[in-house]
Amino acid sequence: MKVLVIGSGGREHGIVWKLAQSSQIEQIYCAPGNDGLGMTARVVPIKVEDLEGLLNWAIGHEIDLTIVGPEVPLSLGIVDLFTEAGLKIFGPDRSAAMLEGSKAFAKDLLDKYNIPTASYKIFTDPVEAKKYITEQGVPLVIKADGLAAGKGVLVATELNEALQAVEEMMEQQVFGSAGSRIVVEEFLQGVEMSLLALTDGHTVLPMTPAHDHKTVFDGDQGPNTGGMGVFSPSHLVDEEMVEKIKETILQPTIDALKAEGIIYKGVLYAGLMLTESGPKVLEFNVRFGDPETQAVLPRLENDLIDLCLAVVDERLDEIRLSWNPQKAVTVILASGGYPLAYEKGKEIRGLDSTGQLDTEDVIIFHAGTRFVDGQWLTNGGRVLAVTALGKDFAQAQKLAYQAVERIEFANMHYRQDIGSKAL
Ligand code: AMP
Ligand code: GLY
């Protein structure tokens, strides 16, 4: 089969890496990709927003299956476009992608079908929003309705910052139109986790649990990022809890969408808070997580192509997922400045010409790199994801950080505590 992966980050490298192990693969392409994953896939210089360009290229190259990494092309309707043209594509269509594309849509759906989530109110008028926030008092969570590259959420512990966030989102429009509507939410206390599931719109198959580390500094301090590291499986979420999340959240959400006339196909990513009164939804993403994918796919024993086709063809009930019992720890190496403005073009030392280390049980996923004149250079905020597998978390963590020690670039930074919670 010829498979096209859409996207350019570490997640897409994870998908490409996993696809490459399939005996069904004839050629993997990735648009626009990056030089690191370009060691395995052929990169195609078409941007993820250029839906017509991608469609024409896929038709011209007789692509059998397309897998979409990021949320933006999903929200723009790439799945609708490819499906109408008769091409198989893995991901939710435009209406289903609203679950991530509009937080107000997601909250209203959860509310209508009594699926556990924080209580909330939606505002389109900044004056009313500020009045409500002042009455309620902090802590509160303020969320821009639309896509804001993971930056549209403020957990406010001071009234001032909450009011300021309303001004920035609604009046100054720092996230563009994504902030013209906001959700103000109850602050939930508990342990945060993400659970990703495959679904064909009917059957829901939870994947192995993973813990992301969103903040930039050790001990969950500092501003939020796209994710600084992951370990998988979970030390907290056993099979019984996964089943409970499926029964109370994942399946009801898919059924609710179906009742609204929407068949959700692809990965449903639930960001959850495990509260004293049970798991509650923080947010949904409509795609694989980054860097969750880089920890989860190395533990997946099924052929990814079989799973994607079962989703697209709505026969996921035939599939059983199988996981390697090894533990995975993934550490993100980030550029100086990230998650704010960051540097690019720094020389990366330690990698071989294929972008890897000659270490068994360690995989280097490239998130933002370029290979120029025989030299690896940084080319993004998150640069590399270093994944190690071990018989237990202690071993996986040790292997991951030993590998990290061998890689170096100017102002590189990373969290030193990925995996520690599981020890
Ligand atoms: P989101 O993008 O909606 O997942 O929000 C980003 C982060 O903000 C989450 O990973 C949580 O750490 C935090 N967060 C979001 N909503 C809430 C909430 N209702 N209560 C507490 N923390 C939240
Ligand atoms: N790791 C968080 C995300 O993929 O959104």
Short mmCIF file of C-alpha atoms and ligand atoms in Angstrom, two decimals:
data_model
loop_
_atom_site.label_atom_id
_atom_site.label_comp_id
_atom_site.label_asym_id
_atom_site.label_seq_id
_atom_site.Cartn_x
_atom_site.Cartn_y
_atom_site.Cartn_z
CA MET A 1 0.00 0.00 0.00
CA LYS A 2 0.96 3.60 -0.53
CA VAL A 3 0.24 5.62 2.56
CA LEU A 4 0.32 9.40 2.94
CA VAL A 5 0.78 10.90 6.42
CA ILE A 6 -0.16 14.55 6.83
CA GLY A 7 1.78 16.71 9.28
CA SER A 8 5.36 17.53 10.16
CA GLY A 9 6.08 16.86 13.83
CA GLY A 10 7.23 14.18 16.22
CA ARG A 11 3.76 12.64 16.17
CA GLU A 12 3.96 12.18 12.42
CA HIS A 13 7.43 10.65 12.77
CA GLY A 14 5.87 8.25 15.28
CA ILE A 15 3.15 7.30 12.80
CA VAL A 16 5.68 6.90 9.97
CA TRP A 17 7.96 4.79 12.18
CA LYS A 18 5.09 2.48 13.08
CA LEU A 19 3.82 2.22 9.48
CA ALA A 20 7.31 1.26 8.31
CA GLN A 21 7.00 -1.99 10.31
CA SER A 22 3.95 -3.10 8.36
CA SER A 23 4.42 -5.79 5.74
CA GLN A 24 1.62 -4.13 3.78
CA ILE A 25 3.65 -0.98 3.08
CA GLU A 26 4.97 -0.30 -0.39
CA GLN A 27 5.82 3.38 0.18
CA ILE A 28 5.20 5.95 2.91
CA TYR A 29 4.88 9.63 2.05
CA CYS A 30 4.59 12.53 4.45
CA ALA A 31 3.42 16.06 3.69
CA PRO A 32 5.13 18.30 4.53
CA GLY A 33 7.14 16.07 6.91
CA ASN A 34 10.57 16.90 8.25
CA ASP A 35 14.10 15.73 7.44
CA GLY A 36 14.21 13.31 10.37
CA LEU A 37 11.15 11.33 9.34
CA GLY A 38 12.34 11.83 5.76
CA MET A 39 14.85 9.07 6.47
CA THR A 40 11.88 6.65 6.41
CA ALA A 41 9.17 8.39 4.38
CA ARG A 42 9.35 10.40 1.18
CA VAL A 43 8.56 14.00 2.08
CA VAL A 44 6.16 15.93 -0.11
CA PRO A 45 6.37 19.74 0.10
CA ILE A 46 2.66 20.52 0.46
CA LYS A 47 1.35 22.42 3.49
CA VAL A 48 -1.30 20.83 5.72
CA GLU A 49 -3.75 23.67 4.98
CA ASP A 50 -3.52 23.17 1.21
CA LEU A 51 -6.34 20.65 1.00
CA GLU A 52 -6.81 20.82 -2.77
CA GLY A 53 -3.06 20.46 -3.29
CA LEU A 54 -2.96 17.40 -1.04
CA LEU A 55 -5.99 15.84 -2.73
CA ASN A 56 -4.61 16.32 -6.23
CA TRP A 57 -1.25 14.92 -5.18
CA ALA A 58 -2.86 11.89 -3.50
CA ILE A 59 -5.01 11.16 -6.57
CA GLY A 60 -1.99 11.56 -8.86
CA HIS A 61 0.11 9.17 -6.76
CA GLU A 62 -2.65 6.59 -6.26
CA ILE A 63 -2.50 6.80 -2.48
CA ASP A 64 -4.38 3.93 -0.81
CA LEU A 65 -4.67 5.44 2.65
CA THR A 66 -4.10 8.90 4.13
CA ILE A 67 -3.56 9.42 7.86
CA VAL A 68 -4.03 12.94 9.23
CA GLY A 69 -1.84 14.05 12.15
CA PRO A 70 -2.81 17.61 13.14
CA GLU A 71 -6.19 19.15 13.92
CA VAL A 72 -6.10 22.06 11.48
CA PRO A 73 -6.66 20.12 8.23
CA LEU A 74 -9.33 18.05 10.02
CA SER A 75 -11.17 21.20 11.05
CA LEU A 76 -10.83 22.54 7.51
CA GLY A 77 -12.58 19.41 6.22
CA ILE A 78 -9.80 17.36 4.61
CA VAL A 79 -11.63 14.12 5.41
CA ASP A 80 -14.82 15.30 3.71
CA LEU A 81 -12.82 16.31 0.63
CA PHE A 82 -10.86 13.05 0.31
CA THR A 83 -13.91 10.90 1.04
CA GLU A 84 -16.00 12.68 -1.60
CA ALA A 85 -13.20 11.95 -4.08
CA GLY A 86 -13.35 8.25 -3.16
CA LEU A 87 -10.06 8.13 -1.22
CA LYS A 88 -9.64 6.37 2.11
CA ILE A 89 -8.58 8.77 4.85
CA PHE A 90 -8.19 8.24 8.60
CA GLY A 91 -9.59 11.02 10.77
CA PRO A 92 -12.89 12.67 11.70
CA ASP A 93 -14.79 14.74 9.18
CA ARG A 94 -15.31 18.46 9.58
CA SER A 95 -18.47 18.19 11.68
CA ALA A 96 -16.88 15.64 14.05
CA ALA A 97 -13.68 17.70 14.29
CA MET A 98 -15.79 20.45 15.91
CA LEU A 99 -15.23 18.55 19.13
CA GLU A 100 -11.75 20.13 19.19
CA GLY A 101 -12.43 23.05 16.86
CA SER A 102 -15.04 24.59 19.15
CA LYS A 103 -14.89 24.19 22.92
CA ALA A 104 -18.40 25.62 23.16
CA PHE A 105 -19.68 22.89 20.81
CA ALA A 106 -17.94 20.22 22.89
CA LYS A 107 -19.26 21.59 26.19
CA ASP A 108 -22.82 21.88 24.91
CA LEU A 109 -22.71 18.30 23.63
CA LEU A 110 -21.39 17.00 26.96
CA ASP A 111 -24.01 18.98 28.82
CA LYS A 112 -26.90 17.85 26.61
CA TYR A 113 -25.98 14.17 27.06
CA ASN A 114 -24.99 14.38 30.75
CA ILE A 115 -21.38 13.40 30.20
CA PRO A 116 -19.20 14.42 33.17
CA THR A 117 -17.29 17.69 32.69
CA ALA A 118 -16.65 20.97 34.53
CA SER A 119 -19.66 23.28 34.78
CA TYR A 120 -19.34 26.21 32.39
CA LYS A 121 -20.81 29.28 30.75
CA ILE A 122 -20.26 30.55 27.21
CA PHE A 123 -19.79 34.26 26.43
CA THR A 124 -19.67 36.35 23.27
CA ASP A 125 -19.80 39.67 25.15
CA PRO A 126 -16.67 40.64 27.13
CA VAL A 127 -18.63 42.88 29.51
CA GLU A 128 -20.89 40.02 30.53
CA ALA A 129 -17.94 37.65 30.80
CA LYS A 130 -16.09 40.00 33.15
CA LYS A 131 -19.20 40.55 35.24
CA TYR A 132 -19.71 36.80 35.63
CA ILE A 133 -16.05 36.17 36.46
CA THR A 134 -16.06 38.93 39.08
CA GLU A 135 -19.19 37.46 40.70
CA GLN A 136 -17.86 33.90 40.66
CA GLY A 137 -14.36 34.71 41.86
CA VAL A 138 -11.25 32.60 41.18
CA PRO A 139 -10.05 29.91 40.60
CA LEU A 140 -11.68 29.70 37.17
CA VAL A 141 -10.58 28.47 33.79
CA ILE A 142 -10.90 30.73 30.74
CA LYS A 143 -10.83 29.11 27.31
CA ALA A 144 -10.86 30.58 23.83
CA ASP A 145 -13.54 28.75 21.86
CA GLY A 146 -11.55 28.02 18.70
CA LEU A 147 -8.20 26.50 17.80
CA ALA A 148 -5.32 28.39 19.41
CA ALA A 149 -2.42 25.97 18.98
CA GLY A 150 -2.81 24.74 22.57
CA LYS A 151 -2.41 28.23 24.01
CA GLY A 152 -6.01 29.33 24.43
CA VAL A 153 -6.51 28.18 28.02
CA LEU A 154 -5.81 30.08 31.24
CA VAL A 155 -6.20 28.52 34.67
CA ALA A 156 -6.73 31.77 36.59
CA THR A 157 -5.92 31.93 40.30
CA GLU A 158 -6.05 35.75 40.42
CA LEU A 159 -9.09 37.80 39.43
CA ASN A 160 -6.85 40.27 37.58
CA GLU A 161 -5.39 37.68 35.27
CA ALA A 162 -8.83 36.24 34.53
CA LEU A 163 -10.15 39.67 33.54
CA GLN A 164 -7.01 40.35 31.55
CA ALA A 165 -7.42 37.06 29.68
CA VAL A 166 -10.94 38.12 28.66
CA GLU A 167 -9.54 41.39 27.38
CA GLU A 168 -6.76 39.67 25.44
CA MET A 169 -8.96 36.96 23.95
CA MET A 170 -12.15 38.91 23.24
CA GLU A 171 -11.07 42.52 22.83
CA GLN A 172 -7.46 42.38 21.59
CA GLN A 173 -8.18 39.12 19.71
CA VAL A 174 -4.72 37.68 20.40
CA PHE A 175 -5.99 34.33 19.10
CA GLY A 176 -7.87 35.96 16.22
CA SER A 177 -11.48 34.88 15.81
CA ALA A 178 -10.80 31.81 18.01
CA GLY A 179 -11.27 34.12 21.01
CA SER A 180 -14.40 35.99 19.96
CA ARG A 181 -16.35 33.41 21.94
CA ILE A 182 -15.01 32.07 25.27
CA VAL A 183 -15.89 29.35 27.74
CA VAL A 184 -15.55 30.11 31.44
CA GLU A 185 -15.24 26.91 33.39
CA GLU A 186 -15.24 25.57 36.91
CA PHE A 187 -11.72 24.72 38.11
CA LEU A 188 -11.42 20.96 38.62
CA GLN A 189 -9.06 19.45 41.13
CA GLY A 190 -7.47 16.07 40.68
CA VAL A 191 -4.95 14.15 38.64
CA GLU A 192 -4.78 14.92 34.95
CA MET A 193 -4.42 12.21 32.34
CA SER A 194 -5.19 11.58 28.72
CA LEU A 195 -6.86 8.56 27.22
CA LEU A 196 -6.87 8.08 23.48
CA ALA A 197 -9.27 5.76 21.75
CA LEU A 198 -9.81 4.49 18.24
CA THR A 199 -13.38 4.72 17.05
CA ASP A 200 -15.29 4.09 13.86
CA GLY A 201 -18.32 6.00 15.10
CA HIS A 202 -19.84 2.89 16.72
CA THR A 203 -17.18 0.84 18.49
CA VAL A 204 -14.72 2.53 20.88
CA LEU A 205 -11.36 0.89 21.53
CA PRO A 206 -9.37 2.68 24.24
CA MET A 207 -5.65 2.66 23.68
CA THR A 208 -3.12 2.20 26.43
CA PRO A 209 -3.14 5.15 28.88
CA ALA A 210 -0.36 7.73 28.81
CA HIS A 211 0.61 10.66 31.02
CA ASP A 212 1.66 13.85 29.27
CA HIS A 213 3.66 16.58 31.06
CA LYS A 214 2.27 19.88 29.82
CA THR A 215 4.29 22.45 31.72
CA VAL A 216 7.79 23.41 30.69
CA PHE A 217 9.58 22.90 34.04
CA ASP A 218 10.07 19.97 36.40
CA GLY A 219 7.47 19.39 39.08
CA ASP A 220 4.68 20.65 36.78
CA GLN A 221 5.85 24.26 37.08
CA GLY A 222 5.91 27.05 34.51
CA PRO A 223 3.80 27.81 31.46
CA ASN A 224 2.02 25.14 29.41
CA THR A 225 3.60 23.72 26.28
CA GLY A 226 2.41 21.28 23.64
CA GLY A 227 3.79 18.54 25.92
CA MET A 228 7.30 17.98 27.32
CA GLY A 229 7.24 14.24 27.81
CA VAL A 230 5.12 11.16 28.34
CA PHE A 231 5.19 7.86 30.09
CA SER A 232 3.01 4.89 29.26
CA PRO A 233 1.20 2.87 30.51
CA SER A 234 -0.22 4.57 33.57
CA HIS A 235 0.61 3.87 37.21
CA LEU A 236 -2.83 5.23 38.20
CA VAL A 237 -5.21 4.09 35.53
CA ASP A 238 -5.77 0.35 35.56
CA GLU A 239 -7.98 -1.64 33.22
CA GLU A 240 -10.98 -1.07 35.44
CA MET A 241 -10.53 2.71 35.25
CA VAL A 242 -10.06 2.56 31.47
CA GLU A 243 -13.34 0.65 31.27
CA LYS A 244 -15.02 3.22 33.50
CA ILE A 245 -13.78 6.09 31.30
CA LYS A 246 -14.99 4.23 28.24
CA GLU A 247 -18.43 3.59 29.73
CA THR A 248 -18.97 7.05 31.25
CA ILE A 249 -17.19 9.30 28.74
CA LEU A 250 -15.85 7.85 25.49
CA GLN A 251 -18.75 5.68 24.35
CA PRO A 252 -21.42 8.20 25.47
CA THR A 253 -19.62 10.93 23.50
CA ILE A 254 -19.48 8.84 20.32
CA ASP A 255 -23.14 7.84 20.82
CA ALA A 256 -24.11 11.46 21.46
CA LEU A 257 -22.47 12.52 18.21
CA LYS A 258 -24.24 9.70 16.39
CA ALA A 259 -27.54 10.89 17.82
CA GLU A 260 -26.68 14.31 16.38
CA GLY A 261 -26.07 12.72 12.98
CA ILE A 262 -22.27 12.71 13.20
CA ILE A 263 -20.26 9.52 12.69
CA TYR A 264 -16.90 10.11 14.36
CA LYS A 265 -14.03 8.14 12.83
CA GLY A 266 -10.41 8.31 13.91
CA VAL A 267 -8.73 8.94 17.23
CA LEU A 268 -10.75 10.50 20.02
CA TYR A 269 -8.35 12.00 22.54
CA ALA A 270 -9.94 12.78 25.89
CA GLY A 271 -8.07 15.12 28.23
CA LEU A 272 -9.40 14.11 31.64
CA MET A 273 -9.28 15.12 35.27
CA LEU A 274 -9.59 12.22 37.70
CA THR A 275 -11.57 13.98 40.41
CA GLU A 276 -12.93 12.70 43.71
CA SER A 277 -16.30 12.29 42.03
CA GLY A 278 -14.87 10.35 39.07
CA PRO A 279 -13.25 11.15 35.71
CA LYS A 280 -14.38 14.35 33.98
CA VAL A 281 -13.62 15.78 30.55
CA LEU A 282 -11.24 18.76 30.34
CA GLU A 283 -11.11 18.81 26.59
CA PHE A 284 -11.23 16.69 23.49
CA ASN A 285 -8.71 16.48 20.71
CA VAL A 286 -9.66 14.85 17.46
CA ARG A 287 -6.30 13.29 16.63
CA PHE A 288 -3.31 11.45 18.02
CA GLY A 289 -1.50 13.31 20.82
CA ASP A 290 1.96 14.76 20.45
CA PRO A 291 4.07 13.43 22.24
CA GLU A 292 1.67 10.69 23.45
CA THR A 293 2.00 8.99 20.05
CA GLN A 294 5.77 8.70 20.42
CA ALA A 295 5.31 6.70 23.65
CA VAL A 296 2.18 4.76 22.73
CA LEU A 297 2.86 3.52 19.18
CA PRO A 298 6.17 1.84 20.13
CA ARG A 299 4.11 -0.31 22.53
CA LEU A 300 1.42 -1.17 19.97
CA GLU A 301 1.69 -4.70 18.60
CA ASN A 302 -1.06 -4.49 15.96
CA ASP A 303 -0.37 -3.38 12.41
CA LEU A 304 -1.39 0.29 12.30
CA ILE A 305 -2.72 -0.09 8.74
CA ASP A 306 -5.18 -2.78 9.87
CA LEU A 307 -6.45 -0.45 12.58
CA CYS A 308 -6.81 2.55 10.29
CA LEU A 309 -8.66 0.56 7.63
CA ALA A 310 -10.98 -0.98 10.23
CA VAL A 311 -11.85 2.55 11.39
CA VAL A 312 -12.39 3.91 7.88
CA ASP A 313 -14.49 0.89 6.85
CA GLU A 314 -16.49 0.91 10.12
CA ARG A 315 -15.56 -2.59 11.24
CA LEU A 316 -13.56 -1.80 14.36
CA ASP A 317 -15.62 -4.42 16.24
CA GLU A 318 -13.38 -7.01 14.52
CA ILE A 319 -10.21 -5.65 16.14
CA ARG A 320 -8.53 -6.39 19.45
CA LEU A 321 -5.66 -4.15 20.46
CA SER A 322 -2.50 -5.75 21.76
CA TRP A 323 0.17 -3.91 23.78
CA ASN A 324 3.77 -4.71 24.50
CA PRO A 325 4.10 -5.02 28.32
CA GLN A 326 7.26 -2.90 28.30
CA LYS A 327 7.12 0.61 29.77
CA ALA A 328 7.83 3.65 27.62
CA VAL A 329 9.32 6.99 28.63
CA THR A 330 9.49 9.84 26.09
CA VAL A 331 11.49 13.00 26.80
CA ILE A 332 11.13 16.10 24.62
CA LEU A 333 14.25 18.11 23.83
CA ALA A 334 13.19 21.72 23.27
CA SER A 335 14.81 24.84 21.84
CA GLY A 336 15.94 27.77 23.98
CA GLY A 337 12.93 30.03 24.59
CA TYR A 338 10.23 27.41 23.96
CA PRO A 339 7.22 27.62 24.63
CA LEU A 340 7.65 31.35 23.85
CA ALA A 341 9.67 32.63 20.89
CA TYR A 342 12.49 30.17 20.27
CA GLU A 343 15.70 29.81 18.32
CA LYS A 344 16.25 27.74 15.19
CA GLY A 345 19.23 26.59 13.16
CA LYS A 346 21.36 25.35 16.09
CA GLU A 347 23.68 22.46 15.35
CA ILE A 348 22.55 19.18 16.96
CA ARG A 349 25.44 16.99 18.11
CA GLY A 350 25.27 13.29 18.93
CA LEU A 351 22.94 11.94 16.24
CA ASP A 352 24.17 9.75 13.40
CA SER A 353 23.47 10.52 9.75
CA THR A 354 20.08 8.77 9.98
CA GLY A 355 19.12 10.98 12.92
CA GLN A 356 19.26 8.14 15.45
CA LEU A 357 21.55 6.87 18.22
CA ASP A 358 23.08 3.42 17.94
CA THR A 359 21.26 2.31 21.10
CA GLU A 360 18.78 -0.52 21.26
CA ASP A 361 15.46 0.23 22.97
CA VAL A 362 15.81 3.95 22.19
CA ILE A 363 14.06 5.67 19.29
CA ILE A 364 14.65 9.29 18.30
CA PHE A 365 11.56 10.92 16.83
CA HIS A 366 12.21 14.17 15.00
CA ALA A 367 9.77 16.99 15.70
CA GLY A 368 11.63 20.01 14.33
CA THR A 369 14.92 19.29 12.58
CA ARG A 370 16.64 19.89 9.27
CA PHE A 371 19.53 17.96 7.74
CA VAL A 372 21.84 20.35 5.90
CA ASP A 373 25.28 19.47 4.51
CA GLY A 374 25.58 16.37 6.64
CA GLN A 375 24.57 18.22 9.79
CA TRP A 376 21.39 18.06 11.88
CA LEU A 377 19.99 21.49 12.80
CA THR A 378 17.15 22.52 15.11
CA ASN A 379 14.06 23.75 13.28
CA GLY A 380 11.25 24.00 15.83
CA GLY A 381 10.29 24.59 19.45
CA ARG A 382 10.09 20.92 20.18
CA VAL A 383 13.09 19.44 18.38
CA LEU A 384 13.35 15.75 19.26
CA ALA A 385 11.41 13.17 21.24
CA VAL A 386 13.59 10.52 22.83
CA THR A 387 11.64 7.34 23.59
CA ALA A 388 13.04 4.42 25.56
CA LEU A 389 11.40 1.11 26.34
CA GLY A 390 12.29 -0.86 29.45
CA LYS A 391 11.11 -3.79 31.51
CA ASP A 392 9.98 -1.31 34.17
CA PHE A 393 9.71 2.46 34.46
CA ALA A 394 13.07 2.75 36.25
CA GLN A 395 14.84 1.09 33.35
CA ALA A 396 12.93 2.98 30.66
CA GLN A 397 13.65 6.28 32.41
CA LYS A 398 17.33 5.47 32.81
CA LEU A 399 17.69 4.50 29.15
CA ALA A 400 15.83 7.60 27.99
CA TYR A 401 17.98 10.01 30.01
CA GLN A 402 21.21 8.19 29.07
CA ALA A 403 20.25 8.79 25.46
CA VAL A 404 19.35 12.43 26.18
CA GLU A 405 22.81 12.97 27.69
CA ARG A 406 24.36 12.02 24.36
CA ILE A 407 22.48 14.72 22.44
CA GLU A 408 23.34 18.37 22.61
CA PHE A 409 22.51 21.70 20.99
CA ALA A 410 22.87 25.30 22.15
CA ASN A 411 20.28 26.22 24.81
CA MET A 412 18.62 22.79 24.65
CA HIS A 413 16.27 22.22 27.55
CA TYR A 414 14.15 19.33 28.77
CA ARG A 415 12.36 18.10 31.84
CA GLN A 416 14.37 15.82 34.08
CA ASP A 417 11.37 14.18 35.77
CA ILE A 418 9.52 12.38 32.98
CA GLY A 419 8.58 8.98 34.35
CA SER A 420 9.29 9.87 37.98
CA LYS A 421 5.60 9.89 38.93
CA ALA A 422 5.40 6.24 37.95
CA LEU A 423 8.36 5.13 40.08
P1 AMP B 1 -7.19 22.13 27.69
O1 AMP B 1 -6.46 22.60 26.47
O2 AMP B 1 -8.64 22.47 27.71
O3 AMP B 1 -6.89 20.69 28.07
O4 AMP B 1 -6.53 22.94 28.88
C1 AMP B 1 -5.13 23.00 29.04
C2 AMP B 1 -4.81 22.66 30.46
O5 AMP B 1 -5.49 23.52 31.36
C3 AMP B 1 -5.23 21.26 30.87
O6 AMP B 1 -4.27 20.33 30.49
C4 AMP B 1 -5.38 21.42 32.36
O7 AMP B 1 -4.11 21.33 33.00
C5 AMP B 1 -5.89 22.81 32.51
N1 AMP B 1 -7.36 22.83 32.61
C6 AMP B 1 -8.24 22.92 31.60
N2 AMP B 1 -9.50 22.92 32.05
C7 AMP B 1 -9.44 22.83 33.40
C8 AMP B 1 -10.40 22.78 34.45
N3 AMP B 1 -11.71 22.87 34.21
N4 AMP B 1 -9.94 22.65 35.70
C9 AMP B 1 -8.62 22.60 35.96
N5 AMP B 1 -7.67 22.65 35.03
C10 AMP B 1 -8.05 22.76 33.75
N1 GLY B 2 0.09 16.39 24.12
C1 GLY B 2 -1.01 17.23 23.96
C2 GLY B 2 -1.64 17.24 22.65
O1 GLY B 2 -1.31 16.49 21.75
O2 GLY B 2 -2.52 18.05 22.45
#
